[in-house]
Amino acid sequence: MQLICPLCLTPEPAKVSGADDRHYYLCSHCSLIFVDPGHHLSLDEERAYYGTHHNSIEQAGYVNFLNRVIKPTLSYLDKTMRGLDYGCGPGPTLSELVKRQGIDCEDYDPIFVDTPLRSPYDFIFATECFEHFYHPRQDIHRIHSLLKPGGVLGIMTDRWVSLDHFATWHYTTDPTHTSFYHARTFEFLCNHLGFETLWSDETRVIILRRHE
């Protein structure tokens, strides 16, 4: 079966090396690097691996980590808005931090908090979940559809910067990480889906606004 990029559908991606023995491919069009689908974990394997994470609002380090995306996004939010933490994981924390600012934020996770979604949302946070997408085109289109025109999307996912860097990158050693984004990948997403970049730290956090 011919491989195609799971984000932009471009065929014939180039094989590249990561820091483990999985097979990786680089898309020539959108610069996504993705894992061969043969290395995807089952749902039960994913759930078990995520269960080894014990993040909570009581952990100062984890709160500081989430604040890397929360604090720069707050300047685009107000107390009349309603948002969503997409991919909140087994221990929702970000939504509680946002609520402490007087702003409503709901939780959703396809594995742990599969509750009904009340879209459209004024803002969505997607922290450390883009790299877990087996089908990034489908998942990112879904997030886009949940967001109001003019809505804000705050993303956290570590970006690859060069193939030499990628070949030894610790981020690839997590078996649940299957999609890896470059700055050019976010340029593609902005052009393809109609986002504009509001702010970026150029390494892990990017804040987008959906066009009206």
Short mmCIF file of C-alpha atoms in Angstrom, two decimals:
data_model
loop_
_atom_site.label_atom_id
_atom_site.label_comp_id
_atom_site.label_asym_id
_atom_site.label_seq_id
_atom_site.Cartn_x
_atom_site.Cartn_y
_atom_site.Cartn_z
CA MET A 1 0.00 0.00 0.00
CA GLN A 2 1.33 3.43 -0.96
CA LEU A 3 1.95 5.72 1.98
CA ILE A 4 0.48 9.21 1.93
CA CYS A 5 0.86 12.06 4.39
CA PRO A 6 -1.93 11.75 6.99
CA LEU A 7 -2.21 15.55 7.15
CA CYS A 8 -2.08 16.91 3.60
CA LEU A 9 -2.45 13.61 1.66
CA THR A 10 0.73 14.12 -0.38
CA PRO A 11 2.09 10.76 -1.61
CA GLU A 12 5.58 9.29 -1.43
CA PRO A 13 6.95 10.69 1.84
CA ALA A 14 10.68 10.23 2.46
CA LYS A 15 11.88 7.80 5.11
CA VAL A 16 13.80 9.48 7.97
CA SER A 17 15.35 8.33 11.25
CA GLY A 18 14.11 8.95 14.79
CA ALA A 19 15.62 8.13 18.16
CA ASP A 20 14.00 4.69 18.36
CA ASP A 21 13.49 1.81 15.94
CA ARG A 22 10.10 2.89 14.57
CA HIS A 23 9.78 3.85 10.89
CA TYR A 24 9.30 7.57 10.24
CA TYR A 25 8.34 9.47 7.10
CA LEU A 26 8.69 13.14 6.13
CA CYS A 27 6.11 14.86 3.93
CA SER A 28 7.68 17.03 1.23
CA HIS A 29 4.68 19.36 1.15
CA CYS A 30 3.66 20.15 4.76
CA SER A 31 6.82 18.96 6.60
CA LEU A 32 4.90 16.68 8.94
CA ILE A 33 6.96 13.71 10.13
CA PHE A 34 4.78 10.73 10.98
CA VAL A 35 5.21 7.20 12.25
CA ASP A 36 4.42 4.23 10.03
CA PRO A 37 0.85 3.12 10.93
CA GLY A 38 2.22 -0.33 11.70
CA HIS A 39 3.69 1.14 14.88
CA HIS A 40 0.43 2.61 16.18
CA LEU A 41 -0.64 1.30 19.57
CA SER A 42 -4.04 -0.23 20.21
CA LEU A 43 -6.58 1.76 22.20
CA ASP A 44 -5.96 -0.40 25.26
CA GLU A 45 -2.19 0.06 24.94
CA GLU A 46 -2.63 3.82 24.63
CA ARG A 47 -4.91 3.95 27.67
CA ALA A 48 -2.48 1.91 29.74
CA TYR A 49 0.47 4.14 28.79
CA TYR A 50 -1.40 7.36 29.55
CA GLY A 51 -2.37 5.82 32.87
CA THR A 52 1.27 5.98 33.91
CA HIS A 53 1.09 9.80 33.82
CA HIS A 54 0.12 11.36 37.13
CA ASN A 55 -0.31 15.04 36.40
CA SER A 56 -2.58 17.17 38.57
CA ILE A 57 -3.29 20.73 39.64
CA GLU A 58 -1.38 20.05 42.87
CA GLN A 59 1.88 19.66 40.93
CA ALA A 60 3.58 23.04 40.56
CA GLY A 61 5.80 21.89 37.72
CA TYR A 62 2.85 20.69 35.67
CA VAL A 63 0.92 23.90 36.36
CA ASN A 64 3.93 25.97 35.25
CA PHE A 65 4.15 23.85 32.11
CA LEU A 66 0.49 24.48 31.22
CA ASN A 67 0.87 28.17 31.95
CA ARG A 68 3.25 28.37 29.01
CA VAL A 69 0.15 28.27 26.79
CA ILE A 70 -2.50 29.58 29.18
CA LYS A 71 -0.86 32.90 30.06
CA PRO A 72 -0.24 34.16 26.49
CA THR A 73 -3.73 32.99 25.43
CA LEU A 74 -5.55 34.81 28.23
CA SER A 75 -4.93 38.17 26.57
CA TYR A 76 -7.28 37.05 23.76
CA LEU A 77 -10.02 35.76 26.10
CA ASP A 78 -12.66 37.32 28.34
CA LYS A 79 -15.19 36.17 30.93
CA THR A 80 -18.07 36.03 28.44
CA MET A 81 -16.38 33.19 26.54
CA ARG A 82 -16.79 29.43 26.75
CA GLY A 83 -13.93 27.12 25.86
CA LEU A 84 -12.72 23.55 25.68
CA ASP A 85 -9.65 21.64 26.79
CA TYR A 86 -9.41 19.16 23.91
CA GLY A 87 -7.40 16.10 24.91
CA CYS A 88 -7.47 16.86 28.62
CA GLY A 89 -6.18 13.41 29.60
CA PRO A 90 -7.07 11.36 32.68
CA GLY A 91 -6.56 14.22 35.14
CA PRO A 92 -8.07 17.47 33.77
CA THR A 93 -6.06 20.43 35.03
CA LEU A 94 -5.93 23.15 32.39
CA SER A 95 -9.69 23.75 32.55
CA GLU A 96 -9.47 24.35 36.31
CA LEU A 97 -6.66 26.87 35.84
CA VAL A 98 -8.74 28.73 33.24
CA LYS A 99 -11.82 28.66 35.47
CA ARG A 100 -9.76 30.32 38.19
CA GLN A 101 -9.54 33.28 35.82
CA GLY A 102 -13.35 33.43 35.73
CA ILE A 103 -13.62 31.89 32.25
CA ASP A 104 -15.72 28.80 31.52
CA CYS A 105 -13.78 25.85 30.11
CA GLU A 106 -15.03 22.30 29.52
CA ASP A 107 -13.08 19.04 29.31
CA TYR A 108 -12.93 16.52 26.49
CA ASP A 109 -10.74 13.53 25.79
CA PRO A 110 -11.57 10.75 23.31
CA ILE A 111 -10.21 8.12 25.72
CA PHE A 112 -10.85 9.46 29.23
CA VAL A 113 -13.56 12.17 29.10
CA ASP A 114 -15.70 11.33 26.07
CA THR A 115 -18.54 13.67 26.99
CA PRO A 116 -20.93 15.39 24.54
CA LEU A 117 -19.41 18.49 22.97
CA ARG A 118 -21.38 21.75 23.00
CA SER A 119 -19.82 23.50 20.05
CA PRO A 120 -19.10 26.04 18.79
CA TYR A 121 -16.51 27.19 21.31
CA ASP A 122 -14.96 30.64 21.65
CA PHE A 123 -11.59 29.08 22.37
CA ILE A 124 -9.96 25.65 22.46
CA PHE A 125 -6.77 24.50 24.12
CA ALA A 126 -4.99 21.46 22.66
CA THR A 127 -1.98 20.86 24.89
CA GLU A 128 0.33 17.95 24.19
CA CYS A 129 -2.23 16.14 22.06
CA PHE A 130 -1.37 17.02 18.45
CA GLU A 131 1.61 14.64 18.59
CA HIS A 132 -0.74 11.78 19.54
CA PHE A 133 -2.95 12.10 16.47
CA TYR A 134 -2.92 8.98 14.29
CA HIS A 135 -5.09 10.85 11.78
CA PRO A 136 -4.02 14.51 12.12
CA ARG A 137 -6.02 15.72 9.13
CA GLN A 138 -9.25 14.33 10.58
CA ASP A 139 -8.51 15.41 14.14
CA ILE A 140 -7.41 18.95 13.31
CA HIS A 141 -10.37 19.44 10.96
CA ARG A 142 -12.59 18.36 13.85
CA ILE A 143 -11.03 20.91 16.21
CA HIS A 144 -11.44 23.59 13.53
CA SER A 145 -15.14 22.70 13.17
CA LEU A 146 -15.66 22.98 16.95
CA LEU A 147 -14.26 26.52 17.01
CA LYS A 148 -16.32 29.62 16.28
CA PRO A 149 -15.20 31.86 13.42
CA GLY A 150 -12.89 34.32 15.12
CA GLY A 151 -12.20 31.77 17.88
CA VAL A 152 -8.80 31.18 19.43
CA LEU A 153 -6.84 27.92 19.42
CA GLY A 154 -3.92 27.47 21.83
CA ILE A 155 -1.63 24.57 20.91
CA MET A 156 1.28 22.97 22.70
CA THR A 157 3.38 20.41 20.86
CA ASP A 158 7.14 20.31 20.63
CA ARG A 159 8.38 21.07 17.09
CA TRP A 160 11.16 19.39 15.18
CA VAL A 161 13.75 21.74 13.71
CA SER A 162 16.12 19.63 11.60
CA LEU A 163 16.53 16.01 10.55
CA ASP A 164 19.76 15.75 12.56
CA HIS A 165 17.85 16.98 15.61
CA PHE A 166 14.98 14.59 14.90
CA ALA A 167 17.28 11.55 14.67
CA THR A 168 18.22 11.87 18.36
CA TRP A 169 15.12 13.65 19.68
CA HIS A 170 13.73 12.35 22.98
CA TYR A 171 10.21 13.31 21.85
CA THR A 172 10.23 10.38 19.43
CA THR A 173 10.89 7.82 22.16
CA ASP A 174 7.35 8.09 23.55
CA PRO A 175 5.41 5.27 21.83
CA THR A 176 2.22 7.35 21.83
CA HIS A 177 3.86 10.18 19.85
CA THR A 178 3.16 9.58 16.17
CA SER A 179 2.89 13.01 14.47
CA PHE A 180 5.62 15.65 14.61
CA TYR A 181 5.21 19.23 13.40
CA HIS A 182 7.60 21.79 11.97
CA ALA A 183 7.07 25.55 11.72
CA ARG A 184 6.24 24.91 8.04
CA THR A 185 3.52 22.48 9.11
CA PHE A 186 1.73 25.25 10.98
CA GLU A 187 2.12 27.52 7.97
CA PHE A 188 0.35 24.82 5.94
CA LEU A 189 -2.43 24.53 8.54
CA CYS A 190 -2.97 28.28 8.56
CA ASN A 191 -3.21 28.41 4.77
CA HIS A 192 -5.31 25.26 4.47
CA LEU A 193 -7.83 25.87 7.25
CA GLY A 194 -7.89 29.66 7.44
CA PHE A 195 -6.02 30.41 10.66
CA GLU A 196 -3.81 33.36 11.48
CA THR A 197 -0.97 33.19 13.97
CA LEU A 198 -1.50 35.46 16.98
CA TRP A 199 1.56 34.44 18.99
CA SER A 200 4.25 31.78 19.10
CA ASP A 201 7.26 30.96 21.25
CA GLU A 202 8.79 29.35 18.12
CA THR A 203 9.41 26.04 19.90
CA ARG A 204 6.32 24.54 21.53
CA VAL A 205 3.42 26.99 21.88
CA ILE A 206 1.44 28.58 19.07
CA ILE A 207 -1.81 30.55 19.34
CA LEU A 208 -4.04 30.71 16.27
CA ARG A 209 -7.25 32.53 15.41
CA ARG A 210 -9.81 31.05 13.05
CA HIS A 211 -10.71 33.53 10.33
CA GLU A 212 -14.16 35.09 10.54
#
